[in-house]
Structures are given as structure tokens and as C-alpha cells.
Amino acid sequence: DTINEKTSGNGVAIPGHVVQTAYTHFNTQTSNTSETFADVSGASISFTPKFASSNLIITATYQMQIYSTSSAFAGGMVRIVHDGTNLDWTSQHYENYRQVANNTGGVNFHFRDTKFIPVAASNTNARTIKLQLAKYSSNTVHAKVNQGAYYWSVLKVEEVAQ
């Protein structure tokens, strides 16, 4: 009836249960006018797993805007980076893309997106988990997260014991 902490002080690891959680809740606007990924302001967590055998569940929910002034399309992408490795970007920047046929007046699209990615902890070293943003093609003027600082977004990490 009693759960006691291990003498190592790392806590109790019950398979399938959350060991620890960290998150950042941010509304700072980040704008990227480049096709090169840049860090999203406020969307970074320093995280140290308690157990190398754990899985980390990374969840991001964010507001995004893609914008063009004189093109029928606009696009961009937010990716999750774990300890320097991108987890969900293959080679294209148009994961979020809008095209309006026969339009020459531009595209201005606001939306909310969510990503959910599991990754093995592999060790108990501290690591940085963050979001990065890039626009798609020269026709897109910019891609933004939290446009105008009017919206709130979240990056969350949960360590789940295995």
C-alpha cells in the first residue's frame, strides 16, 4: 500500500506512468522571413530525464500565420528539435500550406497546429527541446508563431517510465 522512493533519489519509476513534466507557455511573436529554420522565442525547455529507459513525450500546440502579398500561395513549418536533432522535418517547408486558385492578391492564413512526438530518453543527460520555424519559398513573405503576441502556445515534455 506504500510506494517508497528508491534510495538513489531519482524517484519511483512505474512503467507507463509519468515521472516528471516540464512545459513552457509563451505568447512572444516569432517571425521568420527566411527558408532557414530559426528558434521560436519562448519555446525552449532544458530537460533532464531521471531514467535512461524512459520515453519522452513531446507535445507542441502553437498558433501560426503564413502570409504572402502577391502570390496565390504561402507556406511554412514549425519543427521540434530534441538535443540538436530535428524530429519531424524531412526536407520540405510546406507542412502548413495554403493556395488560392486564380488569386494574385496574396494569402493570409492563421491557424492552430499540434504535434505529438515520442522519443527515447536514452540517457540521463540534460538536453534542450525547442521549436523552430521556417517559411516556404520566396513567394511567402513570412511565417509567424503567435502573430502579434495575441495568442498563447505551449511546448510540453513528459517523461514516461518504461
Backbone as CSV, one residue per row, in Angstrom:
resi,resn,N_x,N_y,N_z,CA_x,CA_y,CA_z,C_x,C_y,C_z
1,ASP,0.807,-1.201,0.000,0.000,0.000,0.000,0.847,1.261,0.000
2,THR,2.143,1.129,0.190,3.002,2.300,0.250,4.028,2.230,-0.867
3,ILE,4.200,3.320,-1.569,5.244,3.411,-2.592,6.369,4.237,-2.005
4,ASN,7.548,3.646,-1.941,8.703,4.342,-1.391,9.670,4.686,-2.503
5,GLU,10.300,5.841,-2.369,11.276,6.280,-3.348,12.525,5.410,-3.256
6,LYS,13.153,5.183,-4.424,14.410,4.455,-4.436,15.451,5.236,-3.646
7,THR,16.414,4.532,-3.121,17.450,5.194,-2.331,18.321,6.104,-3.195
8,SER,18.319,5.933,-4.512,19.130,6.775,-5.383,18.578,8.193,-5.480
9,GLY,17.325,8.398,-5.078,16.735,9.728,-5.115,16.171,10.133,-6.461
10,ASN,16.158,9.221,-7.414,15.635,9.547,-8.738,14.122,9.480,-8.808
11,GLY,13.496,8.979,-7.803,12.047,8.861,-7.801,11.608,7.447,-8.121
12,VAL,10.307,7.257,-8.144,9.714,5.957,-8.401,9.395,5.844,-9.888
13,ALA,9.801,4.755,-10.506,9.540,4.534,-11.926,8.563,3.376,-12.074
14,ILE,7.302,3.708,-12.275,6.275,2.697,-12.502,5.995,2.695,-14.001
15,PRO,6.250,1.568,-14.684,6.069,1.546,-16.137,4.711,2.098,-16.567
16,GLY,4.767,2.984,-17.564,3.555,3.581,-18.107,3.103,4.844,-17.403
17,HIS,3.767,5.210,-16.323,3.379,6.401,-15.566,4.339,7.565,-15.834
18,VAL,3.810,8.759,-15.702,4.611,9.959,-15.887,5.517,10.154,-14.677
19,VAL,6.799,10.299,-14.948,7.800,10.506,-13.904,7.929,12.001,-13.593
20,GLN,7.963,12.817,-14.647,8.055,14.259,-14.485,7.560,14.951,-15.749
21,THR,7.184,16.218,-15.583,6.676,17.024,-16.685,7.311,18.404,-16.620
22,ALA,7.595,18.966,-17.791,8.056,20.353,-17.882,7.352,20.983,-19.074
23,TYR,7.072,22.268,-18.972,6.442,22.947,-20.100,6.781,24.428,-20.081
24,THR,6.582,25.049,-21.231,6.660,26.498,-21.343,5.406,26.969,-22.064
25,HIS,4.827,28.029,-21.545,3.591,28.623,-22.065,3.989,30.029,-22.495
26,PHE,3.934,30.332,-23.779,4.524,31.564,-24.286,3.606,32.255,-25.302
27,ASN,3.732,33.586,-25.384,2.966,34.314,-26.396,3.822,35.310,-27.169
28,THR,5.114,35.236,-27.032,6.010,36.097,-27.793,5.891,35.783,-29.283
29,GLN,5.765,36.826,-30.093,5.705,36.612,-31.542,7.098,36.299,-32.081
30,THR,7.187,35.277,-32.925,8.401,34.998,-33.679,8.038,35.033,-35.149
31,SER,8.776,35.825,-35.908,8.565,35.937,-37.347,9.836,35.494,-38.057
32,ASN,9.677,34.689,-39.103,10.830,34.276,-39.890,10.552,34.578,-41.358
33,THR,11.412,35.377,-41.949,11.302,35.728,-43.367,12.272,34.908,-44.210
34,SER,12.825,33.869,-43.613,13.832,33.041,-44.276,13.352,31.600,-44.417
35,GLU,13.951,30.898,-45.362,13.681,29.476,-45.520,14.616,28.637,-44.644
36,THR,15.442,29.288,-43.848,16.315,28.631,-42.871,15.605,28.621,-41.531
37,PHE,15.605,27.482,-40.864,14.926,27.374,-39.578,15.583,28.271,-38.522
38,ALA,14.730,28.904,-37.711,15.177,29.756,-36.607,14.394,29.375,-35.357
39,ASP,15.005,29.559,-34.195,14.348,29.229,-32.933,13.108,30.088,-32.718
40,VAL,12.066,29.471,-32.169,10.855,30.182,-31.781,11.078,30.744,-30.377
41,SER,10.912,32.045,-30.225,11.145,32.712,-28.945,10.192,32.188,-27.870
42,GLY,10.760,31.784,-26.738,9.975,31.280,-25.615,9.677,29.796,-25.675
43,ALA,10.052,29.147,-26.787,9.711,27.733,-26.991,10.931,26.839,-26.836
44,SER,11.524,26.873,-25.653,12.694,26.049,-25.367,12.622,25.559,-23.928
45,ILE,12.938,24.278,-23.737,12.919,23.668,-22.407,14.238,22.930,-22.203
46,SER,14.880,23.155,-21.063,16.021,22.348,-20.655,15.442,21.215,-19.812
47,PHE,15.732,19.983,-20.200,15.091,18.831,-19.552,16.134,17.761,-19.260
48,THR,16.092,17.215,-18.043,16.995,16.132,-17.650,16.158,14.924,-17.234
49,PRO,16.151,13.860,-18.040,15.393,12.664,-17.666,15.960,12.026,-16.401
50,LYS,15.094,11.418,-15.624,15.524,10.719,-14.416,16.007,9.305,-14.732
51,PHE,15.483,8.733,-15.820,15.832,7.349,-16.174,16.172,7.255,-17.663
52,ALA,17.256,6.607,-17.990,17.662,6.426,-19.388,16.670,5.561,-20.159
53,SER,15.943,4.711,-19.457,14.997,3.790,-20.106,13.646,4.436,-20.418
54,SER,13.437,5.670,-20.004,12.148,6.344,-20.206,11.929,6.743,-21.665
55,ASN,10.679,7.003,-21.969,10.315,7.671,-23.218,9.936,9.096,-22.878
56,LEU,10.262,10.012,-23.763,9.839,11.397,-23.614,8.719,11.646,-24.614
57,ILE,7.632,12.180,-24.136,6.504,12.537,-24.994,6.540,14.055,-25.136
58,ILE,6.797,14.519,-26.333,6.914,15.953,-26.600,5.656,16.401,-27.341
59,THR,4.991,17.396,-26.785,3.774,17.925,-27.380,3.936,19.423,-27.583
60,ALA,3.591,19.895,-28.754,3.601,21.325,-29.046,2.244,21.708,-29.623
61,THR,1.668,22.765,-29.092,0.438,23.338,-29.627,0.728,24.812,-29.824
62,TYR,0.597,25.288,-31.042,1.010,26.653,-31.340,0.089,27.301,-32.363
63,GLN,0.050,28.641,-32.316,-0.664,29.425,-33.312,0.348,29.820,-34.373
64,MET,-0.054,29.737,-35.639,0.848,30.067,-36.735,0.128,30.908,-37.774
65,GLN,0.887,31.761,-38.432,0.391,32.546,-39.562,1.372,32.378,-40.712
66,ILE,0.838,32.186,-41.916,1.646,32.216,-43.134,1.058,33.294,-44.026
67,TYR,1.924,34.034,-44.727,1.484,35.244,-45.390,2.267,35.491,-46.672
68,SER,1.545,35.874,-47.711,2.162,36.369,-48.948,1.361,37.571,-49.417
69,THR,2.009,38.475,-50.123,1.324,39.696,-50.557,0.829,39.636,-51.991
70,SER,1.523,38.900,-52.843,1.140,38.904,-54.258,1.254,37.528,-54.900
71,SER,1.084,36.512,-54.103,1.183,35.148,-54.593,-0.099,34.398,-54.238
72,ALA,-0.395,33.371,-55.007,-1.581,32.552,-54.752,-1.351,31.562,-53.617
73,PHE,-0.102,31.490,-53.107,0.165,30.526,-52.048,1.118,31.102,-51.003
74,ALA,1.094,30.462,-49.832,2.030,30.756,-48.743,2.189,29.477,-47.935
75,GLY,3.353,29.305,-47.336,3.579,28.100,-46.548,4.677,28.286,-45.526
76,GLY,4.748,27.321,-44.622,5.775,27.341,-43.600,5.682,26.115,-42.727
77,MET,6.585,26.028,-41.753,6.626,24.850,-40.898,7.255,25.173,-39.555
78,VAL,6.728,24.544,-38.513,7.359,24.516,-37.200,7.837,23.082,-36.995
79,ARG,9.078,22.938,-36.548,9.590,21.594,-36.261,10.036,21.513,-34.811
80,ILE,10.077,20.283,-34.291,10.549,20.017,-32.931,11.996,19.534,-33.010
81,VAL,12.854,20.142,-32.198,14.267,19.759,-32.142,14.557,19.239,-30.734
82,HIS,15.116,18.033,-30.662,15.450,17.390,-29.389,16.949,17.159,-29.334
83,ASP,17.608,17.819,-28.418,19.048,17.633,-28.216,19.831,17.809,-29.520
84,GLY,19.431,18.810,-30.321,20.128,19.127,-31.570,19.663,18.351,-32.789
85,THR,18.743,17.414,-32.608,18.253,16.604,-33.723,16.804,16.951,-34.022
86,ASN,16.515,17.262,-35.274,15.132,17.559,-35.623,14.370,16.244,-35.665
87,LEU,13.143,16.270,-35.153,12.370,15.040,-35.009,11.311,14.831,-36.086
88,ASP,10.954,15.873,-36.817,9.802,15.697,-37.700,9.898,16.427,-39.031
89,TRP,11.051,16.838,-39.445,11.198,17.535,-40.711,12.007,16.676,-41.663
90,THR,11.474,16.455,-42.849,12.179,15.614,-43.808,13.030,16.437,-44.761
91,SER,12.427,17.337,-45.503,13.200,18.214,-46.379,12.354,19.339,-46.966
92,GLN,11.089,19.380,-46.660,10.204,20.399,-47.219,9.709,21.339,-46.128
93,HIS,9.416,22.574,-46.499,8.970,23.590,-45.551,7.475,23.881,-45.669
94,TYR,6.753,23.101,-46.424,5.339,23.431,-46.640,4.392,22.460,-45.944
95,GLU,4.739,22.080,-44.747,3.823,21.271,-43.951,2.498,22.012,-43.763
96,ASN,2.574,23.306,-43.550,1.394,24.157,-43.470,1.409,25.046,-44.708
97,TYR,0.430,24.853,-45.568,0.450,25.481,-46.881,-0.973,25.819,-47.300
98,ARG,-1.147,26.984,-47.884,-2.450,27.378,-48.421,-2.257,27.955,-49.812
99,GLN,-3.119,27.535,-50.713,-3.099,28.071,-52.076,-4.527,28.411,-52.465
100,VAL,-4.693,29.579,-53.057,-5.999,30.034,-53.519,-5.914,30.182,-55.029
101,ALA,-6.630,29.341,-55.757,-6.568,29.334,-57.220,-6.961,30.687,-57.801
102,ASN,-6.267,31.088,-58.840,-6.535,32.324,-59.583,-6.454,33.575,-58.709
103,ASN,-5.700,33.515,-57.646,-5.557,34.649,-56.745,-4.200,35.293,-56.949
104,THR,-4.167,36.604,-57.098,-2.888,37.312,-57.182,-2.755,38.341,-56.059
105,GLY,-3.725,38.363,-55.170,-3.739,39.360,-54.103,-3.102,38.911,-52.809
106,GLY,-2.553,37.717,-52.755,-1.876,37.251,-51.552,-2.718,36.302,-50.714
107,VAL,-2.061,35.710,-49.736,-2.684,34.751,-48.827,-2.292,35.135,-47.400
108,ASN,-3.271,35.182,-46.512,-3.022,35.458,-45.097,-3.822,34.430,-44.314
109,PHE,-3.127,33.404,-43.799,-3.803,32.278,-43.166,-3.313,32.104,-41.734
110,HIS,-4.251,32.128,-40.790,-3.976,31.903,-39.364,-4.574,30.558,-38.965
111,PHE,-3.864,29.801,-38.145,-4.379,28.511,-37.700,-3.635,28.067,-36.452
112,ARG,-4.167,27.055,-35.793,-3.521,26.428,-34.653,-3.154,25.006,-35.067
113,ASP,-1.973,24.571,-34.656,-1.491,23.238,-35.011,-0.962,22.550,-33.759
114,THR,-0.962,21.225,-33.769,-0.463,20.427,-32.648,0.438,19.323,-33.175
115,LYS,1.534,19.091,-32.479,2.436,17.980,-32.786,2.638,17.166,-31.517
116,PHE,2.763,15.860,-31.706,2.924,14.921,-30.597,3.962,13.909,-31.040
117,ILE,5.149,13.932,-30.416,6.237,13.065,-30.879,6.888,12.370,-29.681
118,PRO,6.947,11.025,-29.687,7.686,10.306,-28.646,9.144,10.118,-29.063
119,VAL,10.032,10.150,-28.089,11.451,9.908,-28.353,12.042,9.204,-27.128
120,ALA,12.949,8.274,-27.351,13.608,7.573,-26.239,14.550,8.524,-25.513
121,ALA,14.538,8.485,-24.189,15.442,9.336,-23.401,16.897,8.930,-23.654
122,SER,17.174,7.640,-23.690,18.493,7.057,-23.985,19.562,7.279,-22.918
123,ASN,19.486,8.389,-22.190,20.455,8.671,-21.132,19.832,9.681,-20.170
124,THR,20.551,10.024,-19.128,20.033,10.983,-18.153,20.765,12.320,-18.246
125,ASN,21.290,12.621,-19.418,21.958,13.899,-19.639,20.923,14.995,-19.882
126,ALA,21.250,16.203,-19.449,20.394,17.360,-19.737,20.378,17.575,-21.249
127,ARG,19.224,18.003,-21.745,19.101,18.292,-23.169,18.138,19.452,-23.358
128,THR,18.206,20.060,-24.532,17.306,21.153,-24.873,16.288,20.655,-25.882
129,ILE,15.040,20.978,-25.622,13.950,20.650,-26.534,13.327,21.979,-26.935
130,LYS,13.209,22.205,-28.247,12.739,23.509,-28.691,11.971,23.412,-29.998
131,LEU,11.317,24.529,-30.330,10.626,24.659,-31.608,11.419,25.586,-32.515
132,GLN,11.384,25.279,-33.817,11.988,26.138,-34.824,10.985,26.380,-35.940
133,LEU,11.128,27.509,-36.623,10.183,27.976,-37.620,10.909,28.367,-38.900
134,ALA,10.305,28.040,-40.049,10.826,28.480,-41.351,9.652,28.724,-42.289
135,LYS,9.853,29.626,-43.243,8.831,29.861,-44.262,9.105,28.936,-45.449
136,TYR,8.135,28.854,-46.354,8.286,28.068,-47.573,8.371,29.008,-48.771
137,SER,9.385,28.923,-49.531,9.635,29.595,-50.810,9.712,31.108,-50.703
138,SER,10.296,31.698,-51.728,10.455,33.158,-51.763,9.119,33.871,-51.924
139,ASN,8.071,33.185,-52.379,6.751,33.808,-52.526,6.092,34.083,-51.181
140,THR,6.470,33.339,-50.154,5.934,33.568,-48.814,6.719,34.708,-48.184
141,VAL,6.021,35.744,-47.723,6.686,36.883,-47.090,7.245,36.473,-45.737
142,HIS,6.429,35.819,-44.928,6.899,35.354,-43.627,6.010,34.233,-43.100
143,ALA,6.560,33.530,-42.120,5.801,32.595,-41.287,5.985,33.095,-39.857
144,LYS,4.902,33.081,-39.076,4.962,33.573,-37.709,4.349,32.566,-36.744
145,VAL,4.849,32.580,-35.522,4.218,31.895,-34.402,3.756,32.982,-33.446
146,ASN,2.525,32.848,-32.948,1.915,33.813,-32.028,1.854,35.214,-32.637
147,GLN,1.299,35.299,-33.821,1.224,36.559,-34.561,0.683,37.684,-33.684
148,GLY,1.450,38.778,-33.622,1.048,39.950,-32.851,1.063,39.766,-31.345
149,ALA,1.553,38.640,-30.864,1.520,38.286,-29.438,0.081,38.210,-28.925
150,TYR,-0.863,37.928,-29.829,-2.281,37.810,-29.468,-2.646,36.403,-28.999
151,TYR,-1.779,35.439,-29.233,-2.099,34.034,-28.980,-1.093,33.443,-28.002
152,TRP,-1.483,32.343,-27.368,-0.599,31.601,-26.474,-0.329,30.225,-27.067
153,SER,0.899,29.767,-26.919,1.300,28.448,-27.387,1.982,27.703,-26.245
154,VAL,2.119,26.384,-26.395,2.687,25.550,-25.342,3.651,24.528,-25.943
155,LEU,4.772,24.319,-25.274,5.679,23.215,-25.557,5.783,22.435,-24.256
156,LYS,5.524,21.126,-24.315,5.454,20.306,-23.102,6.257,19.023,-23.304
157,VAL,6.961,18.592,-22.255,7.708,17.341,-22.260,7.270,16.516,-21.057
158,GLU,6.912,15.255,-21.309,6.560,14.328,-20.234,7.509,13.133,-20.299
159,GLU,8.097,12.789,-19.187,8.923,11.591,-19.103,8.031,10.454,-18.609
160,VAL,7.960,9.382,-19.407,7.121,8.241,-19.072,8.028,7.028,-18.819
161,ALA,7.908,6.459,-17.640,8.720,5.289,-17.271,8.340,4.090,-18.130
162,GLN,9.346,3.259,-18.450,9.138,2.056,-19.250,9.442,0.818,-18.433
